[in-house]
Structures are given as C-alpha cells and as structure tokens.
Amino acid sequence: MATTTATPTAPASSTALLSSCVAIATNGSRAVDQGILEHSNPSVYDPSNPIISFIIQAVLIIVFCRLLHWPLKRLRQPRVISEVIGGIILGPSVMGHIPGFTKAIFPTTSIPNLNLVANLGLVLFLFLVGLEADFRFLVSNWKTAISVGAAGMALPFACGAAIAWGLYNEFRTDSGLVPISFGTYMLFIAVAMSITAFPVLCRILTELKLLHTPVGIIVLSAGVANDVVGWILLALCVALVNAGSGLAALYVLLIAVAWTLILVYAVRPGFLWLLRKTGSIENGPSQGVVALTLGMVLTSAFFTQIIGIHAIFGAFLVGLIIPHDGGFAIKMTEKIEDLVCALFLPLYFAYSGLSTNLGLLDSGITWAYVVAVIAIAFITKISGGAIAARLTGRVWRESFTIGSLMSCKGLVELIVLNIGLQAKILSTRTFTIFVVMALITTFSTTPMVLALYPAWYQTKLEAWKRGEIDWDGNRLIDDEKTEDGSDESTKPTKTRVSRLLVHLRLDTMPGVLGLVAMFTRPNSDLPENVHPSRKTEDTSDTAPILRPKPLQVHGIRLKELTERGSSVMAVTELEEYSQHDHVLNTFRTFGQYSNVAVRGQVLLCPPETYASTINESASTASSDLMLLSWSASGSMSENQILPADTVQQRFENSTFSHFLQKTLSLSAPCNTAIFVDNGFGSRRDPNADPGSRRHSVRNLRDLEISATMMTSSPPIDQSHHIFLPFFGTDDDRVALHLVLQLAQNPAVTATITLFELSEMDADAITVADAADPPANPSKQATATTSVVQQTSNSALGTFHTIRDSLPANLTNRVVFETISLPSPSSSPTSDSPAVSVLAKAQSEIGRSPKNAGDLVVLGRNLSLNNILGKGRKGAEAWSESEAGKVLGGLAGWMINGNPAAGEGGERPSTARTISGGMKGLSVGGSLVVVRAGN
C-alpha cells in the first residue's frame, strides 16, 4: 500500500517544479537578461549588465588602435601615438559627428565604467613606470643628470609659468572648472610644459641604438631625475587643488613624505628579505610574490588617494622601491605588462582621446595659444637641454640631440593632462590644446634625432674624439702604415684566425662549442699540481710554462627587442642581464676549460637589424672570422623541442635564410663561416628513430628504459676528420687556411682535394652573384673574363705552394689529392662534376663512426652553381632556393645527396635526419660553408 501511494508523488512534485519555473519565466521579473534570440539589442547600454557594452567598447578601441599603429610603427612612432589618435577619431572630433554613433557605442552613462577600468590600468602602469626608473643611472651620473635635468626643466618651467597667465585669463570662463588660485594653475601648466616622458624616451633610445652612447647615458640619467621631480611637483599641485586651505595641503604633503619614508625604510627591507628568503631574486617572482606586490601597489594607491593625492602616486612609489638585483624588476614587469599594455593602457589613452574635442579649437586666439604652447615646448626644452649638455663638454650637434630627446612628452604628458582634467584644473578646450602639443612633440622626436645625429655622424664624432681624424674628416693616422712602419699593402693577407666572433644560439650550442674547441690544443703540457702544504723550494720556484696566445672568441647572443617595457629595461640593464644569461655562462665556462679567451655579450635589437648588428660587432671586435650556425628548425626560434613538421623544413623555412643572406649581403668586415650542425661533437643514439618523438614515461618499466636512453657518455674516439673540396676561388682559399689551422689540433686529420675543372666548365663560371652583387660593375666584368686563368693558374699555384710548404707536424695528418673532373659540356651523357665531389666526400666522411664527428668544409662558391647543377632539376631548384643562395650549390649536394633529374626538383629521398629529428646531411658529417670577406 505504501508502494502504491508513493508512485504518483514524484510526478506530482516534478509537475509543480516545472510549473513554478514556467511562472518565473513568464512574469515580468526574469532571473536572467534577455538575449539576442529574444530580439534583445546588445548595443543598448544596460546599467544592470554593463559588461556587454564594455566588451564592445574595449574590442573596438583595441582593434582600431592596433590598426593605426601598423603604419605609424614604420615611422618609428611609439604606440601611445596611435592610441591617442584612435581615441580622438572615435571621439566627438571625428566619428562623433556620425549620427547615433556616440549614443550607441559610447553613451554617457557607460563612460564611468570605462573610466574605472582605465584608471585601474593607469595605476598598474605607473607601477611599471616606477620599475623602469633605475636610480643607479642617477647615482652613477648624478652631476650630468642634475645639470642637464635641471636646465632642461627650469627654462620650460619658467616659460610655462609665463604663458599660464594668458591661459588662465582667457579660458577660466569655460564650463566644468573648479575655482582655484592662479598660483595652483600656474604650477600645473609649468609642470605640464617641463616634464619628460621617461618610458617613451627609453624606447626611442633603444630603437635608435643610442642607449649605450654618451648621448643615451646623459639623456637617461637626466630623464630619471626629470621624471621624479615632475611627479613630486604634480603631487603638490593635486594636493593644493584638493585641499581646502594651504595648511591642509601642507598636512597632505607631510603625510605623503611620511608614507614615502615608510615604504623606503620599512617596507622595502622587509620585502627584500622575503625575496631572498624565497629565492625570488634568483628564480623570478612566484605567483605568491606577484600577488603580494600587487597588493602593495593597490594599498599604496588607496592610501595616496584618500589623503588627497591621486592613486597613481602610490603605485609609482611602490615601483621605485622594487629591487633591480638579479633582474628581479625585469621579471616582475614580464609578469604583468602584457595585460596592462595590451588591454588597460589603450583604454586609458583612448579615453583621453574621447575627452579631446578638436571642434573646440574654433577661434583665432585659441589657435594662437596652440602655436604658442607648441613653440614654447619645443624651443625651451631643446635649448635648455642643449645649453646644459654643451656646458658638460658635448659638441653643439650632440647637445641639440640631447635637447631634442628631452623634449619628448609622450604618455607621461597625457597622464598629467588627464589628472588635470579630472581635477577640473583644465577645461576640455585647454586639455585639447595640450594634447595636440603632446602629440606633435612626441611625433617629432625621432625624426629630429635621426636628422641631428645620424649613424655616419656618430662614426665621425667617435673617430674625431679618438684623434684619428680632424674635424674636416682628414685622417691624422696613415692607414697604409702598420705599427712597425711597414707598408700594409705589401704585407700578405692574414690567414690565421686569432679573433673569432660566434653567434651563440641555444639550439646549436653543443656543436658550436665542439667546433670552437677544434681551434685549441689539449692541455697536455700542464704540470702536475702540488698541494700548498707539500710544496718545497724546488717546486715553488718552477718556471711557468709559456703558452701561445689563446684564441680570442667574442660570443654574441641576439635577443629580440620587442615593444614590451621589460625588453627595454633589459637593454638599460644589459650588463647585469648578460651576467645571468644561461647560454653566455655556459660559453664562459667552456672558455675557462678550453684555453680560449672568451667574451660574451647579449644584444637586444629589432629582428630586422640582426644582420647589421652582427656585422657591426665583428667590425668593433676586429674579428678575423664570423661563425654563424644554421638554425635547428630553419627559423629564428631557439627552441630545442620542435614539432616534426618544423624540423623537416629546416632548409625550406625562409626566415633564417633571409637573416643569413642579409648578413652576407652587407659589407662583411671579415671572412664568414656558416656551420650546419649534424650532431657534431656528440655521440648519436643508434637506436633513435629520427623524426618521431620518444615515448612518454607511463610506468616504472618505461621509467627505467627512459633513464637508460637519456644516459650519454662521451665518444671514446675524440678525433675529427675534415674533407675540403678545393676549386681555387677566393672562398676556397679562405677555407683552405681555415682547415690547416684546425689541423693544428693533434686530434684532427684532413683530406684536401683539388678538383680540376675542364676548360669548358671554367669558361662557364660566372662571378656575378645576385645574393652578393659586387660594388663595382667593372670589377665584375674583369673577374668574369679572367676566371679561366684564375681557376687554372692561381688555384694550382696556391694548392701546390701550401702542399709543398706543409709543416712537418702536419704531414701525417693532412693529405693533398688532385682529381680531374669530367665535363658535362663535352658529352650529354656525362655526369655532373658535383657527383664526383659528392662521391669523394662520402668516401672520406664516416670512416670512424665512433669518433667525435667529421666535417665537410666548403667554399661558398656561388660562381660554381651553373655547372654543378647542370642537368639536375633538384640541384637547380636548390640553387634558386633561399637556402641555396646562402650556402651555395655544392652545399645542396652535401645536404641532399645526388638529386636525380626528377619532377620539379623535389627534395630527394637521400636526405637524412639525425638524432633528435634535425634534418641532417647526406654525407653524414657536419658542414661548414666559408665565404671570403670583402
């Protein structure tokens, strides 16, 4: 009976619940808002659900500003320019004239929500600005900073105070202003005229490669001082506006000073202790440390806001106390800058543009003040900084460059103006006048610096300061005479590498270190060391062993300079940043144990300047050889774990090829070698399945197998064998001398084979090279007509001279051979000459499979492309590819093997893949392609 009564109970309860839900859905008060499926218009602002309108506004602002930044970036303009211009276009000045646009997208009731998010982003951004202000620059250059910073601020401050009188009397009747005294108004205008945008200044100096020049150091030091003083004066101005009396303003300032002292002497030591305790300085901030730091920022911002100063000052103070030790400030910036700069900051500066109304500049007197404000901003800032710089010993052109950089207003000016607008010190009309001034001064900074201080003038000025030239450019040191007074033109060309510049990459680091180690000799002559307590007079007086001067290796690590603030901070702290770079530290350790004098350096620059940066570094270091390594993936990425499809495109990817081609196309100051690693110096796993990933560790058995596979022992045979095909070109001569120097290492053997071309093939060689066009066309014609004589006489002469004068210690390790190549021109059925070269290389490389790796050293020899690829579509396609234009046609044979005449020149199946999935060489060893310098 109980069962029969319980059965209908559940349906009855379900029916009641369904009925109640239907009733809720049909009455006037719904649990959720209507959606677009019920014909709701999402563009209509709903105060109870503002997120939809905010998303529309945010997406529109971000996308529009990014689109504007794309063309402005080509003019080297900072992103703030596009953000403010975007806000002006979206505001009442332009698109506000479209009927219904402002009401639909930016209704008045939605602006407070946009303003709230924008101001939160501003608080976080001022924290980042404080992080960028490194007081170590100010302390180390305090005399220059005080003189240039004070003069660069005093003159515009005085002239700003003067024009404030006219602005005060002309525009005080505008609506929306609070009654303030002229003194407070004058102070605000003077600060707005004299402040310098420190973050934008760092960006401009970095992009123009001036950060580590005397100009950059002076501007950076003065900019820090100018920035700090400007924010203090602005805080004073805001306190005077918000305070009811002068005494209240004094109390506000005293409380602010007390809060600053608490942060510096109480909070900072405790925070630093916590960072050292948790290891955050060495390892970077953890999530907990980031949360604690943001809590400090918001707390300080809250305190400065409630005492009558803007919240941004509290955030700025916390940024100033964050330590820069161990790159902690850079790592902290990296944690939060993307969200702030990609989302919050565009909203803030676009909001500034929305508050700008160019239509209010509607009278002659208003435009007169626009011109006057711009003229004062330019003339006083530039002249003040230039005069002060001149008094410190700079030349006039250098001094005006410093003044032009100090005139940059940028985003700091816009922040100051927005504070004045929110505090009702400025009317919308006056605000618009100063926004126009800020845009023009910021936009003009980079073009003025490029005009005043171009690269050629920097080179001339440095040479003049070193006493190498007079002011008219006439050389005071005779280039034709060497230090010993002999004529340099009669000295033989230097053939031995004593200064080597290496491009360090994480993905090719093991092979590069193995190749550099071949330049050195084993330390077999080291005496046995004796414990200090057991040394006798005989052992203590032992004469030190005299060694030859070690090879000098300058390692260059290129890092991309992005738009992020942390990237600019890394440039300003480059020396400390370089000390903590893992690749450089590995390189330094290698030098200590390999009898190599090493010097490592991290260079941050835009990717488009990588090639010029390497060439400039080689010229500065007076390098004899540049060693560039081919990327493991064919891209600029240094990732060591790559997808299979990426490593299979090692030579198809054009990104890295373009970089090397641009490097070689510049006037190289020295010879260049391109290293294509094929597991050089490391022992390969014979059981490895190339092109496939290792299995994942899922159980104890797999864990044991994985541990065994990961064990790597050094090769028992530490020897290397080198094969050099010699044709007699300039590239081949440099490669020959390089091989002979490497053969000085007792563990290295070499086979140098002279391949004699037929006369018909020699006639077919053209020296013209699209990737390397000669500077003098007449020189090209002369080289083309004399190529037969060059390959027949000069090649044989160089080859036989070096063979006959080979040192005795190399006779057992270096073998010279001669092979006459068949001519495909004489018989259509004869094979390409490269087939003979490839066969010889395959017979030479891999004779000792367990050694430390073999090398094929080639001359780049682009002039041989038209005969080596004759009749082979695959070879012809390689020569026309990006990789072929860099490495040369013969390198394609070493990489791809014998490309049978096939369809469309596809990559042959003989191309191999080495351990770890890296596309390797068909000959089995690694490849070094040498190009003679200009």
PDB file of N, CA, C and O in Angstrom, residues 188-237:
ATOM      1  N   PHE A 188      50.589  73.879 -12.276  1.00  0.00           N
ATOM      2  CA  PHE A 188      50.204  72.744 -13.110  1.00  0.00           C
ATOM      3  C   PHE A 188      50.675  72.947 -14.552  1.00  0.00           C
ATOM      4  O   PHE A 188      51.243  72.027 -15.165  1.00  0.00           O
ATOM      5  N   ILE A 189      50.442  74.144 -15.117  1.00  0.00           N
ATOM      6  CA  ILE A 189      50.860  74.399 -16.503  1.00  0.00           C
ATOM      7  C   ILE A 189      52.376  74.297 -16.628  1.00  0.00           C
ATOM      8  O   ILE A 189      52.901  73.751 -17.611  1.00  0.00           O
ATOM      9  N   ALA A 190      53.102  74.810 -15.635  1.00  0.00           N
ATOM     10  CA  ALA A 190      54.567  74.754 -15.685  1.00  0.00           C
ATOM     11  C   ALA A 190      55.058  73.309 -15.653  1.00  0.00           C
ATOM     12  O   ALA A 190      56.004  72.938 -16.372  1.00  0.00           O
ATOM     13  N   VAL A 191      54.428  72.470 -14.828  1.00  0.00           N
ATOM     14  CA  VAL A 191      54.806  71.052 -14.787  1.00  0.00           C
ATOM     15  C   VAL A 191      54.497  70.380 -16.116  1.00  0.00           C
ATOM     16  O   VAL A 191      55.300  69.599 -16.645  1.00  0.00           O
ATOM     17  N   ALA A 192      53.331  70.678 -16.689  1.00  0.00           N
ATOM     18  CA  ALA A 192      52.947  70.080 -17.966  1.00  0.00           C
ATOM     19  C   ALA A 192      53.914  70.471 -19.086  1.00  0.00           C
ATOM     20  O   ALA A 192      54.158  69.688 -20.013  1.00  0.00           O
ATOM     21  N   MET A 193      54.494  71.657 -19.020  1.00  0.00           N
ATOM     22  CA  MET A 193      55.418  72.102 -20.054  1.00  0.00           C
ATOM     23  C   MET A 193      56.827  71.539 -19.870  1.00  0.00           C
ATOM     24  O   MET A 193      57.583  71.435 -20.830  1.00  0.00           O
ATOM     25  N   SER A 194      57.185  71.186 -18.659  1.00  0.00           N
ATOM     26  CA  SER A 194      58.580  70.834 -18.375  1.00  0.00           C
ATOM     27  C   SER A 194      58.835  69.343 -18.205  1.00  0.00           C
ATOM     28  O   SER A 194      59.984  68.918 -18.178  1.00  0.00           O
ATOM     29  N   ILE A 195      57.807  68.526 -18.107  1.00  0.00           N
ATOM     30  CA  ILE A 195      58.013  67.107 -17.817  1.00  0.00           C
ATOM     31  C   ILE A 195      58.487  66.384 -19.074  1.00  0.00           C
ATOM     32  O   ILE A 195      58.240  66.815 -20.200  1.00  0.00           O
ATOM     33  N   THR A 196      59.218  65.287 -18.885  1.00  0.00           N
ATOM     34  CA  THR A 196      59.743  64.451 -19.974  1.00  0.00           C
ATOM     35  C   THR A 196      59.201  63.036 -19.827  1.00  0.00           C
ATOM     36  O   THR A 196      59.112  62.517 -18.708  1.00  0.00           O
ATOM     37  N   ALA A 197      58.862  62.422 -20.941  1.00  0.00           N
ATOM     38  CA  ALA A 197      58.304  61.062 -20.922  1.00  0.00           C
ATOM     39  C   ALA A 197      59.434  60.047 -20.842  1.00  0.00           C
ATOM     40  O   ALA A 197      60.029  59.687 -21.869  1.00  0.00           O
ATOM     41  N   PHE A 198      59.736  59.580 -19.651  1.00  0.00           N
ATOM     42  CA  PHE A 198      60.856  58.653 -19.466  1.00  0.00           C
ATOM     43  C   PHE A 198      60.634  57.309 -20.165  1.00  0.00           C
ATOM     44  O   PHE A 198      61.553  56.803 -20.835  1.00  0.00           O
ATOM     45  N   PRO A 199      59.458  56.660 -20.073  1.00  0.00           N
ATOM     46  CA  PRO A 199      59.298  55.358 -20.744  1.00  0.00           C
ATOM     47  C   PRO A 199      59.447  55.450 -22.263  1.00  0.00           C
ATOM     48  O   PRO A 199      60.085  54.599 -22.888  1.00  0.00           O
ATOM     49  N   VAL A 200      58.831  56.479 -22.872  1.00  0.00           N
ATOM     50  CA  VAL A 200      58.957  56.632 -24.326  1.00  0.00           C
ATOM     51  C   VAL A 200      60.395  56.971 -24.700  1.00  0.00           C
ATOM     52  O   VAL A 200      60.906  56.536 -25.737  1.00  0.00           O
ATOM     53  N   LEU A 201      61.068  57.719 -23.847  1.00  0.00           N
ATOM     54  CA  LEU A 201      62.466  58.075 -24.080  1.00  0.00           C
ATOM     55  C   LEU A 201      63.342  56.824 -24.149  1.00  0.00           C
ATOM     56  O   LEU A 201      64.221  56.700 -25.009  1.00  0.00           O
ATOM     57  N   CYS A 202      63.124  55.884 -23.241  1.00  0.00           N
ATOM     58  CA  CYS A 202      63.878  54.625 -23.257  1.00  0.00           C
ATOM     59  C   CYS A 202      63.647  53.863 -24.554  1.00  0.00           C
ATOM     60  O   CYS A 202      64.578  53.311 -25.149  1.00  0.00           O
ATOM     61  N   ARG A 203      62.398  53.840 -24.995  1.00  0.00           N
ATOM     62  CA  ARG A 203      62.079  53.143 -26.235  1.00  0.00           C
ATOM     63  C   ARG A 203      62.791  53.780 -27.432  1.00  0.00           C
ATOM     64  O   ARG A 203      63.372  53.085 -28.271  1.00  0.00           O
ATOM     65  N   ILE A 204      62.767  55.097 -27.532  1.00  0.00           N
ATOM     66  CA  ILE A 204      63.402  55.779 -28.659  1.00  0.00           C
ATOM     67  C   ILE A 204      64.909  55.549 -28.638  1.00  0.00           C
ATOM     68  O   ILE A 204      65.531  55.255 -29.667  1.00  0.00           O
ATOM     69  N   LEU A 205      65.533  55.672 -27.478  1.00  0.00           N
ATOM     70  CA  LEU A 205      66.975  55.459 -27.370  1.00  0.00           C
ATOM     71  C   LEU A 205      67.361  54.038 -27.766  1.00  0.00           C
ATOM     72  O   LEU A 205      68.388  53.810 -28.413  1.00  0.00           O
ATOM     73  N   THR A 206      66.531  53.082 -27.384  1.00  0.00           N
ATOM     74  CA  THR A 206      66.834  51.695 -27.701  1.00  0.00           C
ATOM     75  C   THR A 206      66.705  51.429 -29.186  1.00  0.00           C
ATOM     76  O   THR A 206      67.566  50.789 -29.793  1.00  0.00           O
ATOM     77  N   GLU A 207      65.636  51.908 -29.818  1.00  0.00           N
ATOM     78  CA  GLU A 207      65.421  51.659 -31.237  1.00  0.00           C
ATOM     79  C   GLU A 207      66.484  52.347 -32.097  1.00  0.00           C
ATOM     80  O   GLU A 207      66.858  51.832 -33.147  1.00  0.00           O
ATOM     81  N   LEU A 208      66.970  53.502 -31.657  1.00  0.00           N
ATOM     82  CA  LEU A 208      67.980  54.228 -32.421  1.00  0.00           C
ATOM     83  C   LEU A 208      69.403  53.818 -32.044  1.00  0.00           C
ATOM     84  O   LEU A 208      70.366  54.426 -32.517  1.00  0.00           O
ATOM     85  N   LYS A 209      69.545  52.815 -31.174  1.00  0.00           N
ATOM     86  CA  LYS A 209      70.851  52.297 -30.746  1.00  0.00           C
ATOM     87  C   LYS A 209      71.713  53.397 -30.110  1.00  0.00           C
ATOM     88  O   LYS A 209      72.909  53.492 -30.358  1.00  0.00           O
ATOM     89  N   LEU A 210      71.076  54.204 -29.285  1.00  0.00           N
ATOM     90  CA  LEU A 210      71.791  55.292 -28.618  1.00  0.00           C
ATOM     91  C   LEU A 210      71.881  55.079 -27.114  1.00  0.00           C
ATOM     92  O   LEU A 210      72.454  55.919 -26.412  1.00  0.00           O
ATOM     93  N   LEU A 211      71.337  53.974 -26.625  1.00  0.00           N
ATOM     94  CA  LEU A 211      71.214  53.810 -25.179  1.00  0.00           C
ATOM     95  C   LEU A 211      72.565  53.738 -24.492  1.00  0.00           C
ATOM     96  O   LEU A 211      72.733  54.236 -23.379  1.00  0.00           O
ATOM     97  N   HIS A 212      73.568  53.135 -25.139  1.00  0.00           N
ATOM     98  CA  HIS A 212      74.876  52.961 -24.524  1.00  0.00           C
ATOM     99  C   HIS A 212      75.914  53.923 -25.099  1.00  0.00           C
ATOM    100  O   HIS A 212      77.109  53.700 -24.959  1.00  0.00           O
ATOM    101  N   THR A 213      75.440  54.970 -25.730  1.00  0.00           N
ATOM    102  CA  THR A 213      76.317  56.045 -26.185  1.00  0.00           C
ATOM    103  C   THR A 213      76.325  57.163 -25.154  1.00  0.00           C
ATOM    104  O   THR A 213      75.477  57.195 -24.253  1.00  0.00           O
ATOM    105  N   PRO A 214      77.278  58.097 -25.227  1.00  0.00           N
ATOM    106  CA  PRO A 214      77.253  59.231 -24.285  1.00  0.00           C
ATOM    107  C   PRO A 214      75.930  59.994 -24.311  1.00  0.00           C
ATOM    108  O   PRO A 214      75.434  60.427 -23.258  1.00  0.00           O
ATOM    109  N   VAL A 215      75.342  60.140 -25.480  1.00  0.00           N
ATOM    110  CA  VAL A 215      74.046  60.817 -25.575  1.00  0.00           C
ATOM    111  C   VAL A 215      72.983  60.049 -24.796  1.00  0.00           C
ATOM    112  O   VAL A 215      72.200  60.630 -24.029  1.00  0.00           O
ATOM    113  N   GLY A 216      72.941  58.743 -24.985  1.00  0.00           N
ATOM    114  CA  GLY A 216      71.941  57.936 -24.299  1.00  0.00           C
ATOM    115  C   GLY A 216      72.106  57.942 -22.794  1.00  0.00           C
ATOM    116  O   GLY A 216      71.124  58.026 -22.042  1.00  0.00           O
ATOM    117  N   ILE A 217      73.339  57.849 -22.322  1.00  0.00           N
ATOM    118  CA  ILE A 217      73.579  57.843 -20.868  1.00  0.00           C
ATOM    119  C   ILE A 217      73.175  59.169 -20.248  1.00  0.00           C
ATOM    120  O   ILE A 217      72.549  59.219 -19.179  1.00  0.00           O
ATOM    121  N   ILE A 218      73.513  60.289 -20.915  1.00  0.00           N
ATOM    122  CA  ILE A 218      73.147  61.608 -20.390  1.00  0.00           C
ATOM    123  C   ILE A 218      71.635  61.774 -20.352  1.00  0.00           C
ATOM    124  O   ILE A 218      71.057  62.201 -19.345  1.00  0.00           O
ATOM    125  N   VAL A 219      70.965  61.421 -21.442  1.00  0.00           N
ATOM    126  CA  VAL A 219      69.515  61.588 -21.524  1.00  0.00           C
ATOM    127  C   VAL A 219      68.805  60.688 -20.524  1.00  0.00           C
ATOM    128  O   VAL A 219      67.831  61.096 -19.867  1.00  0.00           O
ATOM    129  N   LEU A 220      69.278  59.456 -20.383  1.00  0.00           N
ATOM    130  CA  LEU A 220      68.636  58.529 -19.458  1.00  0.00           C
ATOM    131  C   LEU A 220      68.790  58.997 -18.018  1.00  0.00           C
ATOM    132  O   LEU A 220      67.830  58.952 -17.230  1.00  0.00           O
ATOM    133  N   SER A 221      69.976  59.462 -17.643  1.00  0.00           N
ATOM    134  CA  SER A 221      70.204  59.955 -16.284  1.00  0.00           C
ATOM    135  C   SER A 221      69.361  61.193 -16.006  1.00  0.00           C
ATOM    136  O   SER A 221      68.716  61.307 -14.946  1.00  0.00           O
ATOM    137  N   ALA A 222      69.366  62.140 -16.950  1.00  0.00           N
ATOM    138  CA  ALA A 222      68.566  63.348 -16.767  1.00  0.00           C
ATOM    139  C   ALA A 222      67.078  63.036 -16.798  1.00  0.00           C
ATOM    140  O   ALA A 222      66.288  63.685 -16.094  1.00  0.00           O
ATOM    141  N   GLY A 223      66.680  62.050 -17.596  1.00  0.00           N
ATOM    142  CA  GLY A 223      65.268  61.689 -17.660  1.00  0.00           C
ATOM    143  C   GLY A 223      64.749  61.126 -16.363  1.00  0.00           C
ATOM    144  O   GLY A 223      63.603  61.400 -15.969  1.00  0.00           O
ATOM    145  N   VAL A 224      65.562  60.309 -15.667  1.00  0.00           N
ATOM    146  CA  VAL A 224      65.142  59.785 -14.364  1.00  0.00           C
ATOM    147  C   VAL A 224      64.923  60.929 -13.382  1.00  0.00           C
ATOM    148  O   VAL A 224      63.899  60.994 -12.680  1.00  0.00           O
ATOM    149  N   ALA A 225      65.885  61.865 -13.319  1.00  0.00           N
ATOM    150  CA  ALA A 225      65.748  62.993 -12.410  1.00  0.00           C
ATOM    151  C   ALA A 225      64.549  63.858 -12.776  1.00  0.00           C
ATOM    152  O   ALA A 225      63.767  64.279 -11.902  1.00  0.00           O
ATOM    153  N   ASN A 226      64.365  64.121 -14.048  1.00  0.00           N
ATOM    154  CA  ASN A 226      63.238  64.925 -14.506  1.00  0.00           C
ATOM    155  C   ASN A 226      61.913  64.264 -14.177  1.00  0.00           C
ATOM    156  O   ASN A 226      60.958  64.925 -13.753  1.00  0.00           O
ATOM    157  N   ASP A 227      61.857  62.966 -14.354  1.00  0.00           N
ATOM    158  CA  ASP A 227      60.629  62.217 -14.104  1.00  0.00           C
ATOM    159  C   ASP A 227      60.229  62.290 -12.635  1.00  0.00           C
ATOM    160  O   ASP A 227      59.067  62.571 -12.305  1.00  0.00           O
ATOM    161  N   VAL A 228      61.173  62.024 -11.753  1.00  0.00           N
ATOM    162  CA  VAL A 228      60.873  62.009 -10.323  1.00  0.00           C
ATOM    163  C   VAL A 228      60.453  63.394  -9.834  1.00  0.00           C
ATOM    164  O   VAL A 228      59.455  63.550  -9.120  1.00  0.00           O
ATOM    165  N   VAL A 229      61.208  64.434 -10.231  1.00  0.00           N
ATOM    166  CA  VAL A 229      60.864  65.793  -9.810  1.00  0.00           C
ATOM    167  C   VAL A 229      59.507  66.209 -10.359  1.00  0.00           C
ATOM    168  O   VAL A 229      58.700  66.847  -9.670  1.00  0.00           O
ATOM    169  N   GLY A 230      59.214  65.831 -11.594  1.00  0.00           N
ATOM    170  CA  GLY A 230      57.932  66.181 -12.187  1.00  0.00           C
ATOM    171  C   GLY A 230      56.761  65.569 -11.448  1.00  0.00           C
ATOM    172  O   GLY A 230      55.745  66.241 -11.204  1.00  0.00           O
ATOM    173  N   TRP A 231      56.892  64.304 -11.054  1.00  0.00           N
ATOM    174  CA  TRP A 231      55.799  63.665 -10.317  1.00  0.00           C
ATOM    175  C   TRP A 231      55.631  64.281  -8.926  1.00  0.00           C
ATOM    176  O   TRP A 231      54.504  64.395  -8.431  1.00  0.00           O
ATOM    177  N   ILE A 232      56.712  64.675  -8.304  1.00  0.00           N
ATOM    178  CA  ILE A 232      56.605  65.331  -6.989  1.00  0.00           C
ATOM    179  C   ILE A 232      55.862  66.658  -7.117  1.00  0.00           C
ATOM    180  O   ILE A 232      54.963  66.976  -6.318  1.00  0.00           O
ATOM    181  N   LEU A 233      56.210  67.453  -8.127  1.00  0.00           N
ATOM    182  CA  LEU A 233      55.532  68.735  -8.325  1.00  0.00           C
ATOM    183  C   LEU A 233      54.072  68.533  -8.696  1.00  0.00           C
ATOM    184  O   LEU A 233      53.199  69.310  -8.266  1.00  0.00           O
ATOM    185  N   LEU A 234      53.774  67.504  -9.469  1.00  0.00           N
ATOM    186  CA  LEU A 234      52.388  67.232  -9.820  1.00  0.00           C
ATOM    187  C   LEU A 234      51.588  66.817  -8.583  1.00  0.00           C
ATOM    188  O   LEU A 234      50.420  67.222  -8.424  1.00  0.00           O
ATOM    189  N   ALA A 235      52.203  66.013  -7.712  1.00  0.00           N
ATOM    190  CA  ALA A 235      51.535  65.643  -6.470  1.00  0.00           C
ATOM    191  C   ALA A 235      51.249  66.875  -5.617  1.00  0.00           C
ATOM    192  O   ALA A 235      50.177  66.994  -5.002  1.00  0.00           O
ATOM    193  N   LEU A 236      52.191  67.800  -5.587  1.00  0.00           N
ATOM    194  CA  LEU A 236      51.975  69.045  -4.856  1.00  0.00           C
ATOM    195  C   LEU A 236      50.807  69.831  -5.443  1.00  0.00           C
ATOM    196  O   LEU A 236      49.960  70.366  -4.708  1.00  0.00           O
ATOM    197  N   CYS A 237      50.731  69.878  -6.761  1.00  0.00           N
ATOM    198  CA  CYS A 237      49.655  70.606  -7.417  1.00  0.00           C
ATOM    199  C   CYS A 237      48.295  69.995  -7.102  1.00  0.00           C
ATOM    200  O   CYS A 237      47.337  70.703  -6.793  1.00  0.00           O
TER     201      CYS A 237
END
